[in-house]
């Protein structure tokens, strides 16, 4: 970054420092309070009878035995809950022509995926509820299953949702420039068809909810492991016909979310109804087996793409078709088409070619719903673009760095609008690329690679540029009619002892939001971080806001906190000025004191101001009314999104006899704008890379032809583990957004965005001397052996 | 999920355990380390009426060398395979296999007797006992009997144990001068069940392999000895041609099944690669380096 020092660049401030998490000690000591830990008086437990079939009609349900089993209070069917709960439809207005059927908490008449909940049993204990659930008899008539992308669209295919006709939810075409001309007479064309497997989030803490309906006040309290409490307050109130202001959603400690904990789940909606029916708190915690068949899955795309290139490596254009299968319906309230939309709009994003055409087809199938999960669409867009760029480089005999240097959007081109309509304020591809080149000592790796190949050792180097969408404005969901806030709110106050409380709508689920908000507030008010407490996640207490999704905690939440703290600072200095008989412009707040701005000399303690304001306001002049609580709401108003960028590199060794891959090293250079806490940015990036490498090598939901998930346990579904992960080295470039004072953008999805692309490029670089290539993830030993001509 | 309700008794002696077993009319399980049984209960894959806890029975403990046999009590934890000097000296193949058994937390609780009695085809120790030519002490209400590993593993989770019997110890001929042991496996992640694994114990005379036992895991319904591969090697020096012959012979030894992530052909291919590498290590023969299918 260049330019003069701004107000955020003062020495001894918290912004830009690796402050450790204030909640880490509490959580490590086992003092966390997750939904699972909560025990409410008179609380009951729910278990669900689930469909063993992917597609079947329900002829009859017999609950008589279950209803009289020990400890059982209620057995509810889909028909029972349908009387209370208004159905939901997972479409948004700005996805024109999109279709999805109405959904109910429990299956009514038919089931459309294996694992769909059909009957809820509520008992004194979870074990009793499970015992009774085994006594429910459901008579199914199995229907033909649609489990394949092509089968879904085939002529005469069974219809999953006959009421909407056809198994296609959404189609979108994007076209810019003249694509046919770009390909006509192109000196080189590279193309490939890619398969991106389905995978799922696997949060450490599974989904968990307690709904507590009090009929005496018609008040609903929901303790919910969610990243978006305000969204659920709105949804529960609207679908159960309750007054919104009497619905309270509390998100306590959350053990990871990754986008998985912001969608409407059938069990969660059912639990609210079950509490209304029993008038008692009802708890449901998904066990791991249930999580695999009911949490959202992600990806599941087949992309055919081609790229036209000039002889000098200049990209002329790209032509893309993405088919994605989302499950039996679109998720609610954010839909299941956002991923496909982002895939086709992010493809080619780092490069300056103008000819682009993309088709997106979103189809239904008899599997659990897919929806937004960390780095929505980014890994797919990035892998398609970056592997084609490498492919082109190989064909033309260009180095992967060189071909990218020749095509990236350069500093002189901003602000820049992509062919798909994304507006980039300012990115830093050149700086990131050159920093990476030095960081990884690229020439040395290439020399080592050549020497080892002589000995039959196949190492590969892959790089991948990425662009990430962060700080979403109302253009993301609001314009589509979703009641999902793009603004956030903060309330900051001075306590009587001179400490600071901040109540804010962005939440904490393991990523460190509380830490950075505390840093920003402490920084602005000139107090010690230890003196700031941050409160999140309670719709009765914290201000209304969007909370956490699409990388908005730091960029939007952070700016909200900054502005709220500045408002409070003005108030504090006004009181101090009255007490000190000084002009407030001559005062500042530092080290827990109000000081003389110029000399830095202490004038009065913050605690003393608080004492006077709260207990001895009689000693103040009549026209001074201390306001030691301030609030501020903020929504992005400039660019619709704050795009970030970076580049990643992966170094692998492929055992060409076994198809096993050792990931030797990984590098990331990222630019998330103003860095509030380098340690937390790096943790986010590392965690994101690990999830990206999980998708690249390990994670996949494997289904049989009849729609059964075949690896729905942690023994069979392989999450990336520390033993297989490489060292991940990170460097930063800082290009703050000018849309906010803080200048921060998001960093939560950057790691995941390009890791699988870098890994694919590395593996293909390793095996290309053997004439082999792979364009499917995860790159399992089986698939690599096939690519290598074995087995 | 929560396990179905069951009764629980703790046995203080083998006699105690047999009596408890006799008392129960319904389904009943012995509980030792619980590393396979407890998850299975929690998943409601098993729902016995009673668990008889045998983990405090002293007769089932201890590692001793007597009558020229190493006797390993059934309650010996997996972790002890890594730390016991007796195991290191007299049964190094067990020590070589132990780091591949799951993760430290599981190795601290799991018992070798439990692993063998369960006979998971993907588990390391059952296969290793085949390579070691071990025999098992089995106690029942009728008294004690011994069964060789060779005849113990009958099929998928199926063994020579009769209902109510308890595997009390593993007896192994001790490692001698001139013996060599190697173990390895191919697992997607450290600690996972392997796609294929193998242990070999061989006796070397000069540059020849006088005799050897090769046992595979994860390639069939039970641990399998690769007799054709053994025959291709026994009596020969470990030349690339001999190793290639053993790899080729595996086709007659192994008949792997299909699973969602692995085709039978891939498993056979990987078994061959693994065998080639293990034999190469067994001989530590420079000529063997790089030999593969």
mmCIF file of N, CA and C in Angstrom, chain A residues 384-429:
data_model
loop_
_atom_site.group_PDB
_atom_site.id
_atom_site.type_symbol
_atom_site.label_atom_id
_atom_site.label_comp_id
_atom_site.label_asym_id
_atom_site.label_seq_id
_atom_site.Cartn_x
_atom_site.Cartn_y
_atom_site.Cartn_z
ATOM 1 N N UNK A 384 -11.862 -24.357 -13.144
ATOM 2 C CA UNK A 384 -12.100 -24.398 -14.592
ATOM 3 C C UNK A 384 -11.175 -23.406 -15.296
ATOM 4 N N UNK A 385 -11.141 -22.177 -14.790
ATOM 5 C CA UNK A 385 -10.310 -21.148 -15.419
ATOM 6 C C UNK A 385 -8.834 -21.517 -15.347
ATOM 7 N N UNK A 386 -8.392 -21.841 -14.150
ATOM 8 C CA UNK A 386 -6.955 -21.978 -13.935
ATOM 9 C C UNK A 386 -6.368 -23.254 -14.548
ATOM 10 N N UNK A 387 -7.157 -24.316 -14.612
ATOM 11 C CA UNK A 387 -6.613 -25.515 -15.274
ATOM 12 C C UNK A 387 -6.572 -25.303 -16.785
ATOM 13 N N UNK A 388 -7.533 -24.551 -17.330
ATOM 14 C CA UNK A 388 -7.474 -24.273 -18.770
ATOM 15 C C UNK A 388 -6.289 -23.355 -19.095
ATOM 16 N N UNK A 389 -6.020 -22.414 -18.207
ATOM 17 C CA UNK A 389 -4.866 -21.534 -18.426
ATOM 18 C C UNK A 389 -3.577 -22.369 -18.429
ATOM 19 N N UNK A 390 -3.456 -23.294 -17.481
ATOM 20 C CA UNK A 390 -2.262 -24.158 -17.448
ATOM 21 C C UNK A 390 -2.179 -25.042 -18.694
ATOM 22 N N UNK A 391 -3.352 -25.532 -19.093
ATOM 23 C CA UNK A 391 -3.430 -26.376 -20.278
ATOM 24 C C UNK A 391 -2.925 -25.593 -21.502
ATOM 25 N N UNK A 392 -3.393 -24.346 -21.606
ATOM 26 C CA UNK A 392 -2.967 -23.490 -22.718
ATOM 27 C C UNK A 392 -1.463 -23.240 -22.653
ATOM 28 N N UNK A 393 -0.969 -22.995 -21.423
ATOM 29 C CA UNK A 393 0.467 -22.738 -21.257
ATOM 30 C C UNK A 393 1.282 -23.940 -21.723
ATOM 31 N N UNK A 394 0.841 -25.134 -21.355
ATOM 32 C CA UNK A 394 1.554 -26.354 -21.773
ATOM 33 C C UNK A 394 1.566 -26.467 -23.299
ATOM 34 N N UNK A 395 0.380 -26.216 -23.897
ATOM 35 C CA UNK A 395 0.300 -26.337 -25.359
ATOM 36 C C UNK A 395 1.205 -25.334 -26.070
ATOM 37 N N UNK A 396 1.327 -24.153 -25.470
ATOM 38 C CA UNK A 396 2.103 -23.099 -26.138
ATOM 39 C C UNK A 396 3.550 -23.050 -25.673
ATOM 40 N N UNK A 397 3.895 -23.914 -24.731
ATOM 41 C CA UNK A 397 5.256 -23.897 -24.206
ATOM 42 C C UNK A 397 5.559 -22.667 -23.359
ATOM 43 N N UNK A 398 4.537 -22.139 -22.706
ATOM 44 C CA UNK A 398 4.732 -20.973 -21.828
ATOM 45 C C UNK A 398 4.768 -21.417 -20.371
ATOM 46 N N UNK A 399 5.497 -20.686 -19.551
ATOM 47 C CA UNK A 399 5.500 -20.958 -18.123
ATOM 48 C C UNK A 399 4.161 -20.501 -17.525
ATOM 49 N N UNK A 400 3.648 -21.231 -16.527
ATOM 50 C CA UNK A 400 2.364 -20.835 -15.921
ATOM 51 C C UNK A 400 2.362 -19.405 -15.372
ATOM 52 N N UNK A 401 3.483 -18.942 -14.826
ATOM 53 C CA UNK A 401 3.533 -17.547 -14.363
ATOM 54 C C UNK A 401 3.440 -16.593 -15.547
ATOM 55 N N UNK A 402 4.153 -16.927 -16.621
ATOM 56 C CA UNK A 402 4.234 -16.023 -17.756
ATOM 57 C C UNK A 402 2.874 -15.844 -18.434
ATOM 58 N N UNK A 403 2.162 -16.951 -18.650
ATOM 59 C CA UNK A 403 0.865 -16.816 -19.330
ATOM 60 C C UNK A 403 -0.095 -15.980 -18.487
ATOM 61 N N UNK A 404 0.027 -16.105 -17.174
ATOM 62 C CA UNK A 404 -0.853 -15.308 -16.310
ATOM 63 C C UNK A 404 -0.462 -13.835 -16.364
ATOM 64 N N UNK A 405 0.833 -13.550 -16.335
ATOM 65 C CA UNK A 405 1.282 -12.146 -16.433
ATOM 66 C C UNK A 405 0.723 -11.499 -17.697
ATOM 67 N N UNK A 406 0.612 -12.267 -18.759
ATOM 68 C CA UNK A 406 0.176 -11.692 -20.032
ATOM 69 C C UNK A 406 -1.335 -11.456 -20.086
ATOM 70 N N UNK A 407 -2.092 -12.012 -19.124
ATOM 71 C CA UNK A 407 -3.556 -11.934 -19.229
ATOM 72 C C UNK A 407 -4.272 -11.245 -18.075
ATOM 73 N N UNK A 408 -3.580 -11.059 -16.957
ATOM 74 C CA UNK A 408 -4.284 -10.511 -15.794
ATOM 75 C C UNK A 408 -4.695 -9.053 -16.015
ATOM 76 N N UNK A 409 -5.730 -8.649 -15.282
ATOM 77 C CA UNK A 409 -6.166 -7.252 -15.277
ATOM 78 C C UNK A 409 -5.100 -6.466 -14.522
ATOM 79 N N UNK A 410 -4.583 -5.412 -15.141
ATOM 80 C CA UNK A 410 -3.443 -4.708 -14.549
ATOM 81 C C UNK A 410 -3.903 -3.460 -13.799
ATOM 82 N N UNK A 411 -2.977 -2.905 -13.014
ATOM 83 C CA UNK A 411 -3.292 -1.790 -12.113
ATOM 84 C C UNK A 411 -3.913 -0.586 -12.824
ATOM 85 N N UNK A 412 -3.531 -0.397 -14.091
ATOM 86 C CA UNK A 412 -4.022 0.773 -14.813
ATOM 87 C C UNK A 412 -5.468 0.605 -15.299
ATOM 88 N N UNK A 413 -6.054 -0.561 -15.069
ATOM 89 C CA UNK A 413 -7.369 -0.841 -15.661
ATOM 90 C C UNK A 413 -8.540 -0.654 -14.685
ATOM 91 N N UNK A 414 -8.258 -0.307 -13.425
ATOM 92 C CA UNK A 414 -9.347 -0.202 -12.443
ATOM 93 C C UNK A 414 -9.915 1.208 -12.389
ATOM 94 N N UNK A 415 -11.206 1.329 -12.013
ATOM 95 C CA UNK A 415 -12.182 0.250 -11.773
ATOM 96 C C UNK A 415 -12.508 -0.488 -13.069
ATOM 97 N N UNK A 416 -12.784 -1.789 -12.924
ATOM 98 C CA UNK A 416 -12.918 -2.654 -14.080
ATOM 99 C C UNK A 416 -14.220 -3.439 -13.954
ATOM 100 N N UNK A 417 -14.932 -3.549 -15.052
ATOM 101 C CA UNK A 417 -16.157 -4.357 -15.029
ATOM 102 C C UNK A 417 -15.927 -5.611 -15.856
ATOM 103 N N UNK A 418 -16.179 -6.763 -15.238
ATOM 104 C CA UNK A 418 -15.930 -8.042 -15.919
ATOM 105 C C UNK A 418 -17.008 -8.273 -16.976
ATOM 106 N N UNK A 419 -16.755 -9.200 -17.914
ATOM 107 C CA UNK A 419 -17.770 -9.479 -18.933
ATOM 108 C C UNK A 419 -19.086 -9.966 -18.332
ATOM 109 N N UNK A 420 -19.050 -10.472 -17.096
ATOM 110 C CA UNK A 420 -20.282 -10.959 -16.477
ATOM 111 C C UNK A 420 -20.911 -9.902 -15.577
ATOM 112 N N UNK A 421 -20.345 -8.691 -15.569
ATOM 113 C CA UNK A 421 -20.986 -7.590 -14.861
ATOM 114 C C UNK A 421 -20.453 -7.319 -13.467
ATOM 115 N N UNK A 422 -19.446 -8.057 -13.026
ATOM 116 C CA UNK A 422 -18.869 -7.774 -11.701
ATOM 117 C C UNK A 422 -17.971 -6.551 -11.795
ATOM 118 N N UNK A 423 -18.118 -5.648 -10.809
ATOM 119 C CA UNK A 423 -17.331 -4.414 -10.795
ATOM 120 C C UNK A 423 -16.210 -4.517 -9.774
ATOM 121 N N UNK A 424 -14.982 -4.480 -10.258
ATOM 122 C CA UNK A 424 -13.808 -4.580 -9.382
ATOM 123 C C UNK A 424 -13.278 -3.177 -9.098
ATOM 124 N N UNK A 425 -13.280 -2.816 -7.812
ATOM 125 C CA UNK A 425 -12.791 -1.496 -7.421
ATOM 126 C C UNK A 425 -11.279 -1.410 -7.668
ATOM 127 N N UNK A 426 -10.543 -2.346 -7.092
ATOM 128 C CA UNK A 426 -9.096 -2.391 -7.282
ATOM 129 C C UNK A 426 -8.576 -3.727 -6.757
ATOM 130 N N UNK A 427 -7.945 -4.483 -7.639
ATOM 131 C CA UNK A 427 -7.354 -5.760 -7.232
ATOM 132 C C UNK A 427 -5.841 -5.665 -7.430
ATOM 133 N N UNK A 428 -5.134 -6.723 -7.042
ATOM 134 C CA UNK A 428 -3.661 -6.616 -7.028
ATOM 135 C C UNK A 428 -3.011 -7.878 -7.599
ATOM 136 N N UNK A 429 -3.501 -8.317 -8.745
ATOM 137 C CA UNK A 429 -2.981 -9.572 -9.308
ATOM 138 C C UNK A 429 -1.475 -9.523 -9.558
#
